[in-house]
């Protein structure tokens, strides 16, 4: 298949593009490097030994984006391109709505115009808001607590509306839990610009000494050690979930939604202790107040993806910690 990957230089996009190329698919990447860099293009080529089309453009630039559709016969789209920092989205809601929703509208218009009917959409467990219990199934009530999350939910809602009337569309909505880890080669991984918001990138920056210590946001949650519990999933497992969804799109016409998680919850201390043990590096930390908007625990029930896609996460928390560090220490 010839697959357009928007945001293909980003963290999850680059790993998915790599898996697609290794599985023998043709890939076209569109990325404007808003949270990535041109070297990712070369690194994907180096890992896979394969070439692909690359367009350094913003999806909002409809004229140039349309050329991608004119110049290629696209079978399917995997749509990652989006701004994704929760705190920033609260500060700059308009920017988030304009970028995430606006660019998706351009994409959907072009897909319709050029008769591209297969789509995998990158959503997030953030659409479950404050879940009443765990594990979380796809049937849980949806709600969001910040503009970033709202952009994901709005796009999901748009897709549900569009698919009701356009029966030619095949769409998989994938709700990721907490992606961590990196490619085994150490050539691609998560390298956020500025001070990271998420736990694993913060830990890796403490490990190099770039940041002095980790702030643990609360140790008084109702969890096994008082710190927040999340469903960390290796980015390679996540990437493979995209391949499986893509392969099944034609078997499951219409719209399908899957949780991509391991089904296991680990606390902040679990992650810090495993990182220290497996990599032999001490991670200094201090306990600070809870981060506004955080919840005690959030982990998936991945049964639906296990059964319907024949997919399950293979890597454990030790691999996640080892591979995150293997990538980041090479920076
Ligand atoms: C966050 C976003 C979520 C987004 C996801 C992407 C918030 C509130 N939620 O999820 O919308 O989809 O990232 O991966 O930002 N922690 C610390 N110290 C830190 C950073 C985090 O103690 O410096 C703790 C948090 O309190 C939480 C856990 O680590 O218990 C994981 O945090 P994080 O990596 O930011 O992910 P989420 O909050 O689950």
Short mmCIF file of C-alpha atoms and ligand atoms in Angstrom, two decimals:
data_model
loop_
_atom_site.label_atom_id
_atom_site.label_comp_id
_atom_site.label_asym_id
_atom_site.label_seq_id
_atom_site.Cartn_x
_atom_site.Cartn_y
_atom_site.Cartn_z
CA UNK A 1 0.00 0.00 0.00
CA UNK A 2 1.03 3.62 -0.52
CA UNK A 3 0.50 5.37 2.79
CA UNK A 4 0.56 9.07 3.58
CA UNK A 5 1.86 9.64 7.11
CA UNK A 6 1.17 13.17 8.40
CA UNK A 7 3.51 14.14 11.23
CA UNK A 8 5.73 11.25 10.18
CA UNK A 9 8.86 12.83 11.71
CA UNK A 10 7.31 13.04 15.16
CA UNK A 11 7.74 10.54 17.95
CA UNK A 12 5.03 8.00 17.12
CA UNK A 13 4.92 8.91 13.42
CA UNK A 14 8.61 8.15 12.84
CA UNK A 15 8.37 4.73 14.47
CA UNK A 16 5.22 3.91 12.52
CA UNK A 17 6.79 5.04 9.22
CA UNK A 18 9.76 2.77 10.00
CA UNK A 19 7.51 -0.23 10.67
CA UNK A 20 5.51 0.46 7.49
CA UNK A 21 8.66 0.60 5.35
CA UNK A 22 10.00 -2.57 6.94
CA UNK A 23 6.70 -4.31 6.20
CA UNK A 24 7.12 -3.43 2.51
CA UNK A 25 4.70 -0.50 2.25
CA UNK A 26 5.44 2.70 0.36
CA UNK A 27 5.48 5.76 2.59
CA UNK A 28 4.98 9.48 1.99
CA UNK A 29 5.76 11.72 4.95
CA UNK A 30 4.41 15.24 5.39
CA UNK A 31 5.85 17.14 8.36
CA UNK A 32 6.65 20.78 9.16
CA UNK A 33 9.16 19.98 11.96
CA UNK A 34 7.12 21.92 14.52
CA UNK A 35 8.22 19.36 17.14
CA UNK A 36 10.78 17.32 15.18
CA UNK A 37 13.83 17.82 12.97
CA UNK A 38 14.99 17.05 9.41
CA UNK A 39 17.53 14.49 10.63
CA UNK A 40 14.62 12.15 11.44
CA UNK A 41 14.05 11.72 7.69
CA UNK A 42 17.64 10.51 7.22
CA UNK A 43 17.48 8.34 10.31
CA UNK A 44 14.37 6.51 9.08
CA UNK A 45 16.12 5.92 5.75
CA UNK A 46 19.22 4.66 7.54
CA UNK A 47 17.30 2.25 9.78
CA UNK A 48 15.18 0.79 6.99
CA UNK A 49 17.61 1.11 4.05
CA UNK A 50 14.59 2.39 2.11
CA UNK A 51 13.76 5.63 0.40
CA UNK A 52 10.45 7.50 0.58
CA UNK A 53 8.81 10.73 -0.49
CA UNK A 54 9.07 13.57 1.97
CA UNK A 55 7.24 16.92 1.88
CA UNK A 56 8.33 19.58 4.44
CA UNK A 57 4.98 21.36 4.53
CA UNK A 58 2.28 22.48 6.92
CA UNK A 59 -1.07 20.77 6.37
CA UNK A 60 -2.76 24.16 6.66
CA UNK A 61 -0.97 25.15 3.45
CA UNK A 62 -3.74 23.61 1.37
CA UNK A 63 -2.26 24.46 -2.03
CA UNK A 64 1.03 22.69 -1.36
CA UNK A 65 -0.63 19.89 0.57
CA UNK A 66 -2.92 19.26 -2.40
CA UNK A 67 0.17 18.64 -4.56
CA UNK A 68 0.93 15.59 -2.40
CA UNK A 69 -2.42 14.13 -3.47
CA UNK A 70 -1.93 15.19 -7.11
CA UNK A 71 1.53 13.66 -7.30
CA UNK A 72 0.77 10.36 -5.56
CA UNK A 73 -1.89 7.69 -5.72
CA UNK A 74 -2.55 7.33 -1.98
CA UNK A 75 -4.22 4.18 -0.59
CA UNK A 76 -4.44 5.21 3.06
CA UNK A 77 -3.59 8.01 5.47
CA UNK A 78 -2.26 7.78 9.02
CA UNK A 79 -2.87 11.16 10.61
CA UNK A 80 -0.48 12.06 13.45
CA UNK A 81 0.27 15.72 12.74
CA UNK A 82 -0.89 17.80 15.71
CA UNK A 83 0.24 19.98 18.57
CA UNK A 84 0.19 17.90 21.75
CA UNK A 85 1.30 19.78 24.87
CA UNK A 86 -1.54 19.92 27.37
CA UNK A 87 -0.28 22.97 29.34
CA UNK A 88 0.44 24.93 26.16
CA UNK A 89 -3.04 24.14 24.86
CA UNK A 90 -4.55 25.78 27.96
CA UNK A 91 -2.41 28.90 27.30
CA UNK A 92 -3.04 29.01 23.55
CA UNK A 93 -6.39 27.35 22.85
CA UNK A 94 -6.95 29.17 19.57
CA UNK A 95 -3.62 27.96 18.23
CA UNK A 96 -4.57 24.37 19.12
CA UNK A 97 -8.02 24.58 17.53
CA UNK A 98 -6.67 26.29 14.46
CA UNK A 99 -3.78 23.89 13.96
CA UNK A 100 -5.24 20.54 15.02
CA UNK A 101 -8.80 21.00 13.77
CA UNK A 102 -7.96 23.26 10.81
CA UNK A 103 -5.32 20.95 9.38
CA UNK A 104 -7.56 17.92 9.84
CA UNK A 105 -10.36 19.64 7.91
CA UNK A 106 -7.94 20.31 5.05
CA UNK A 107 -6.87 16.66 5.13
CA UNK A 108 -10.46 15.36 5.10
CA UNK A 109 -11.39 17.68 2.20
CA UNK A 110 -8.43 16.46 0.15
CA UNK A 111 -9.10 12.82 0.99
CA UNK A 112 -12.65 13.25 -0.31
CA UNK A 113 -11.57 15.14 -3.42
CA UNK A 114 -8.96 12.51 -4.32
CA UNK A 115 -11.11 9.56 -3.29
CA UNK A 116 -8.81 8.32 -0.50
CA UNK A 117 -11.05 6.27 1.76
CA UNK A 118 -8.78 4.65 4.36
CA UNK A 119 -7.74 6.48 7.50
CA UNK A 120 -6.06 5.67 10.79
CA UNK A 121 -6.46 8.52 13.28
CA UNK A 122 -4.10 9.17 16.16
CA UNK A 123 -6.29 9.78 19.21
CA UNK A 124 -5.49 9.56 22.89
CA UNK A 125 -6.69 8.12 26.17
CA UNK A 126 -7.13 11.78 27.10
CA UNK A 127 -10.65 11.48 25.59
CA UNK A 128 -11.69 9.42 28.65
CA UNK A 129 -11.25 12.50 30.87
CA UNK A 130 -11.50 11.41 34.51
CA UNK A 131 -12.56 7.77 34.16
CA UNK A 132 -14.73 6.51 37.02
CA UNK A 133 -12.79 3.26 37.20
CA UNK A 134 -9.97 1.26 35.56
CA UNK A 135 -9.33 -0.61 33.31
CA UNK A 136 -10.87 1.60 30.65
CA UNK A 137 -12.79 0.05 27.76
CA UNK A 138 -13.69 1.78 24.49
CA UNK A 139 -17.30 2.05 25.71
CA UNK A 140 -16.46 4.45 28.56
CA UNK A 141 -18.03 7.90 28.55
CA UNK A 142 -15.93 10.49 26.72
CA UNK A 143 -15.02 13.86 28.19
CA UNK A 144 -12.00 16.13 28.20
CA UNK A 145 -10.34 18.57 30.55
CA UNK A 146 -8.19 20.75 28.26
CA UNK A 147 -8.12 22.18 24.70
CA UNK A 148 -5.59 19.60 23.46
CA UNK A 149 -7.88 16.78 24.54
CA UNK A 150 -10.86 18.61 23.07
CA UNK A 151 -9.20 18.75 19.64
CA UNK A 152 -8.84 14.94 19.75
CA UNK A 153 -12.45 14.47 20.82
CA UNK A 154 -13.77 16.94 18.22
CA UNK A 155 -11.93 15.08 15.46
CA UNK A 156 -13.24 11.75 16.75
CA UNK A 157 -16.79 13.23 16.73
CA UNK A 158 -16.27 14.59 13.22
CA UNK A 159 -15.22 11.15 12.04
CA UNK A 160 -18.27 9.52 13.66
CA UNK A 161 -20.53 12.04 11.89
CA UNK A 162 -18.80 11.71 8.52
CA UNK A 163 -18.77 7.90 8.61
CA UNK A 164 -22.53 7.82 9.28
CA UNK A 165 -23.18 9.29 5.85
CA UNK A 166 -20.10 8.32 3.84
CA UNK A 167 -20.19 4.54 3.70
CA UNK A 168 -17.11 4.37 1.49
CA UNK A 169 -14.86 5.44 4.38
CA UNK A 170 -12.88 2.98 6.49
CA UNK A 171 -11.59 4.59 9.67
CA UNK A 172 -9.70 3.30 12.70
CA UNK A 173 -9.51 5.59 15.72
CA UNK A 174 -6.61 4.57 17.95
CA UNK A 175 -6.56 5.77 21.55
CA UNK A 176 -3.04 5.64 22.89
CA UNK A 177 -2.21 5.34 26.53
CA UNK A 178 1.29 6.57 27.54
CA UNK A 179 3.88 5.99 24.79
CA UNK A 180 7.49 5.65 25.93
CA UNK A 181 10.63 3.82 24.70
CA UNK A 182 12.42 4.24 21.40
CA UNK A 183 13.62 2.31 18.37
CA UNK A 184 16.18 -0.39 19.26
CA UNK A 185 18.72 1.26 16.94
CA UNK A 186 18.75 4.36 19.16
CA UNK A 187 18.36 6.49 16.01
CA UNK A 188 14.80 7.68 16.57
CA UNK A 189 12.94 8.38 19.80
CA UNK A 190 11.27 11.11 21.78
CA UNK A 191 13.18 14.37 21.91
CA UNK A 192 10.77 17.14 22.84
CA UNK A 193 11.86 20.72 22.35
CA UNK A 194 12.28 22.59 25.67
CA UNK A 195 11.47 21.29 29.14
CA UNK A 196 9.44 18.08 28.83
CA UNK A 197 5.94 17.79 30.24
CA UNK A 198 5.80 14.02 30.22
CA UNK A 199 7.42 11.72 32.74
CA UNK A 200 9.84 9.59 30.69
CA UNK A 201 11.46 12.45 28.72
CA UNK A 202 11.86 14.30 32.02
CA UNK A 203 13.56 11.28 33.60
CA UNK A 204 16.00 10.94 30.67
CA UNK A 205 16.95 14.61 31.00
CA UNK A 206 17.59 14.14 34.73
CA UNK A 207 19.69 11.08 33.85
CA UNK A 208 21.98 13.17 31.60
CA UNK A 209 22.20 15.93 34.20
CA UNK A 210 20.42 18.48 31.95
CA UNK A 211 17.75 18.74 34.63
CA UNK A 212 18.65 18.58 38.31
CA UNK A 213 15.87 16.40 39.66
CA UNK A 214 12.48 15.01 38.89
CA UNK A 215 9.46 16.67 40.46
CA UNK A 216 7.08 13.90 41.49
CA UNK A 217 3.61 15.40 41.22
CA UNK A 218 2.01 14.09 44.40
CA UNK A 219 2.56 11.00 46.57
CA UNK A 220 -0.87 11.03 48.22
CA UNK A 221 -2.97 9.42 45.50
CA UNK A 222 -4.95 6.29 46.25
CA UNK A 223 -2.50 4.02 44.44
CA UNK A 224 -0.12 1.30 45.66
CA UNK A 225 2.65 3.81 46.51
CA UNK A 226 0.75 7.11 46.42
CA UNK A 227 2.08 8.27 43.02
CA UNK A 228 0.09 8.43 39.77
CA UNK A 229 -0.43 5.18 37.86
CA UNK A 230 -0.37 5.04 34.04
CA UNK A 231 -0.39 2.47 31.24
CA UNK A 232 3.05 2.97 29.65
CA UNK A 233 3.36 1.36 26.24
CA UNK A 234 6.49 0.86 24.13
CA UNK A 235 6.34 3.04 21.01
CA UNK A 236 7.29 0.05 18.83
CA UNK A 237 4.24 -1.86 20.09
CA UNK A 238 2.17 1.22 19.34
CA UNK A 239 3.62 1.48 15.82
CA UNK A 240 2.81 -2.17 15.18
CA UNK A 241 -0.77 -1.49 16.31
CA UNK A 242 -1.05 1.00 13.43
CA UNK A 243 0.05 -1.61 10.92
CA UNK A 244 -2.47 -4.12 12.22
CA UNK A 245 -5.26 -1.52 12.10
CA UNK A 246 -4.35 -0.58 8.56
CA UNK A 247 -4.32 -4.20 7.41
CA UNK A 248 -7.75 -4.75 8.96
CA UNK A 249 -9.38 -1.59 7.59
CA UNK A 250 -10.86 -3.32 4.59
CA UNK A 251 -12.06 -6.29 6.64
CA UNK A 252 -13.90 -3.97 9.06
CA UNK A 253 -15.55 -1.33 6.87
CA UNK A 254 -16.88 1.77 8.59
CA UNK A 255 -15.50 3.17 11.80
CA UNK A 256 -13.72 1.19 14.51
CA UNK A 257 -12.11 2.38 17.74
CA UNK A 258 -9.36 0.68 19.71
CA UNK A 259 -7.45 1.27 22.90
CA UNK A 260 -3.73 0.73 22.41
CA UNK A 261 -2.27 0.03 25.83
CA UNK A 262 -0.72 -2.86 27.75
CA UNK A 263 -3.52 -3.15 30.30
CA UNK A 264 -0.98 -2.79 33.13
CA UNK A 265 -0.58 0.24 35.38
CA UNK A 266 2.77 1.44 36.74
CA UNK A 267 3.35 4.28 39.19
CA UNK A 268 5.82 7.16 38.90
CA UNK A 269 8.03 5.39 41.46
CA UNK A 270 7.78 2.08 39.55
CA UNK A 271 9.06 3.83 36.43
CA UNK A 272 11.81 5.78 38.25
CA UNK A 273 13.02 2.68 40.15
CA UNK A 274 13.01 0.48 37.04
CA UNK A 275 14.86 3.15 35.05
CA UNK A 276 17.52 3.43 37.78
CA UNK A 277 17.94 -0.33 38.16
CA UNK A 278 18.05 -1.26 34.47
CA UNK A 279 20.33 1.61 33.41
CA UNK A 280 22.42 1.87 36.58
CA UNK A 281 21.69 5.58 37.01
CA UNK A 282 20.34 7.27 40.08
CA UNK A 283 17.39 9.61 39.41
CA UNK A 284 17.17 12.28 42.12
CA UNK A 285 13.64 13.40 42.81
CA UNK A 286 11.56 15.50 45.15
CA UNK A 287 7.88 15.24 45.96
CA UNK A 288 5.91 18.33 45.01
CA UNK A 289 2.19 19.09 44.88
CA UNK A 290 -0.21 17.39 42.49
CA UNK A 291 -0.27 18.72 38.93
CA UNK A 292 -3.67 20.32 38.26
CA UNK A 293 -5.81 18.10 36.07
CA UNK A 294 -3.90 14.87 36.88
CA UNK A 295 -5.79 11.75 37.87
CA UNK A 296 -4.73 8.95 40.22
CA UNK A 297 -4.78 6.13 37.72
CA UNK A 298 -5.41 5.48 34.08
CA UNK A 299 -4.90 2.13 32.37
CA UNK A 300 -6.52 0.37 29.48
CA UNK A 301 -8.49 -2.71 28.80
CA UNK A 302 -6.86 -3.65 25.47
CA UNK A 303 -9.04 -6.77 24.92
CA UNK A 304 -10.82 -5.38 21.86
CA UNK A 305 -7.55 -4.70 19.98
CA UNK A 306 -6.16 -8.05 21.15
CA UNK A 307 -9.17 -9.93 19.76
CA UNK A 308 -10.11 -7.96 16.66
CA UNK A 309 -6.67 -6.87 15.46
CA UNK A 310 -4.67 -9.84 16.73
CA UNK A 311 -2.40 -7.24 18.34
CA UNK A 312 -0.97 -7.08 21.82
CA UNK A 313 1.89 -5.18 23.43
CA UNK A 314 5.04 -7.31 23.67
CA UNK A 315 7.52 -5.09 25.47
CA UNK A 316 7.62 -4.63 29.23
CA UNK A 317 8.58 -1.68 31.41
CA UNK A 318 12.27 -2.72 31.50
CA UNK A 319 12.56 -2.52 27.70
CA UNK A 320 10.76 0.82 27.77
CA UNK A 321 13.28 2.25 30.27
CA UNK A 322 16.30 0.70 28.51
CA UNK A 323 15.32 1.86 25.03
CA UNK A 324 14.34 5.39 26.11
CA UNK A 325 17.77 5.82 27.67
CA UNK A 326 19.61 4.14 24.78
CA UNK A 327 18.10 6.75 22.45
CA UNK A 328 18.44 9.79 24.63
CA UNK A 329 22.04 9.26 25.85
CA UNK A 330 23.12 9.22 22.19
CA UNK A 331 21.78 12.76 21.69
C1 LIG B 1 -0.23 13.46 29.55
C2 LIG B 1 -1.38 14.34 29.19
C3 LIG B 1 -2.28 13.59 28.24
C4 LIG B 1 -1.49 13.19 27.00
C5 LIG B 1 -0.29 12.34 27.43
C6 LIG B 1 0.61 12.06 26.26
C7 LIG B 1 -1.69 15.82 31.13
C8 LIG B 1 -2.56 16.17 32.27
N1 LIG B 1 -2.08 14.75 30.41
O1 LIG B 1 -0.73 12.32 30.20
O2 LIG B 1 -3.35 14.41 27.86
O3 LIG B 1 -2.29 12.44 26.12
O4 LIG B 1 0.47 13.06 28.40
O5 LIG B 1 1.55 11.10 26.59
O6 LIG B 1 -0.69 16.45 30.87
N2 LIG B 1 4.69 13.11 36.43
C9 LIG B 1 5.54 13.52 37.45
N3 LIG B 1 6.52 14.43 37.14
C10 LIG B 1 6.73 14.91 35.87
C11 LIG B 1 5.86 14.48 34.85
C12 LIG B 1 4.85 13.59 35.16
O7 LIG B 1 5.39 13.11 38.60
O8 LIG B 1 7.65 15.73 35.69
C13 LIG B 1 3.63 12.12 36.73
C14 LIG B 1 2.22 12.60 36.46
O9 LIG B 1 1.67 13.22 37.60
C15 LIG B 1 1.52 11.29 36.08
C16 LIG B 1 2.61 10.45 35.41
O10 LIG B 1 3.84 11.03 35.85
O11 LIG B 1 1.11 10.62 37.24
C17 LIG B 1 2.56 10.51 33.90
O12 LIG B 1 2.54 11.86 33.47
P1 LIG B 1 2.69 12.25 31.92
O13 LIG B 1 3.87 11.55 31.33
O14 LIG B 1 2.69 13.74 31.83
O15 LIG B 1 1.42 11.63 31.23
P2 LIG B 1 -0.15 11.85 31.57
O16 LIG B 1 -0.35 12.90 32.58
O17 LIG B 1 -0.73 10.51 31.84
#
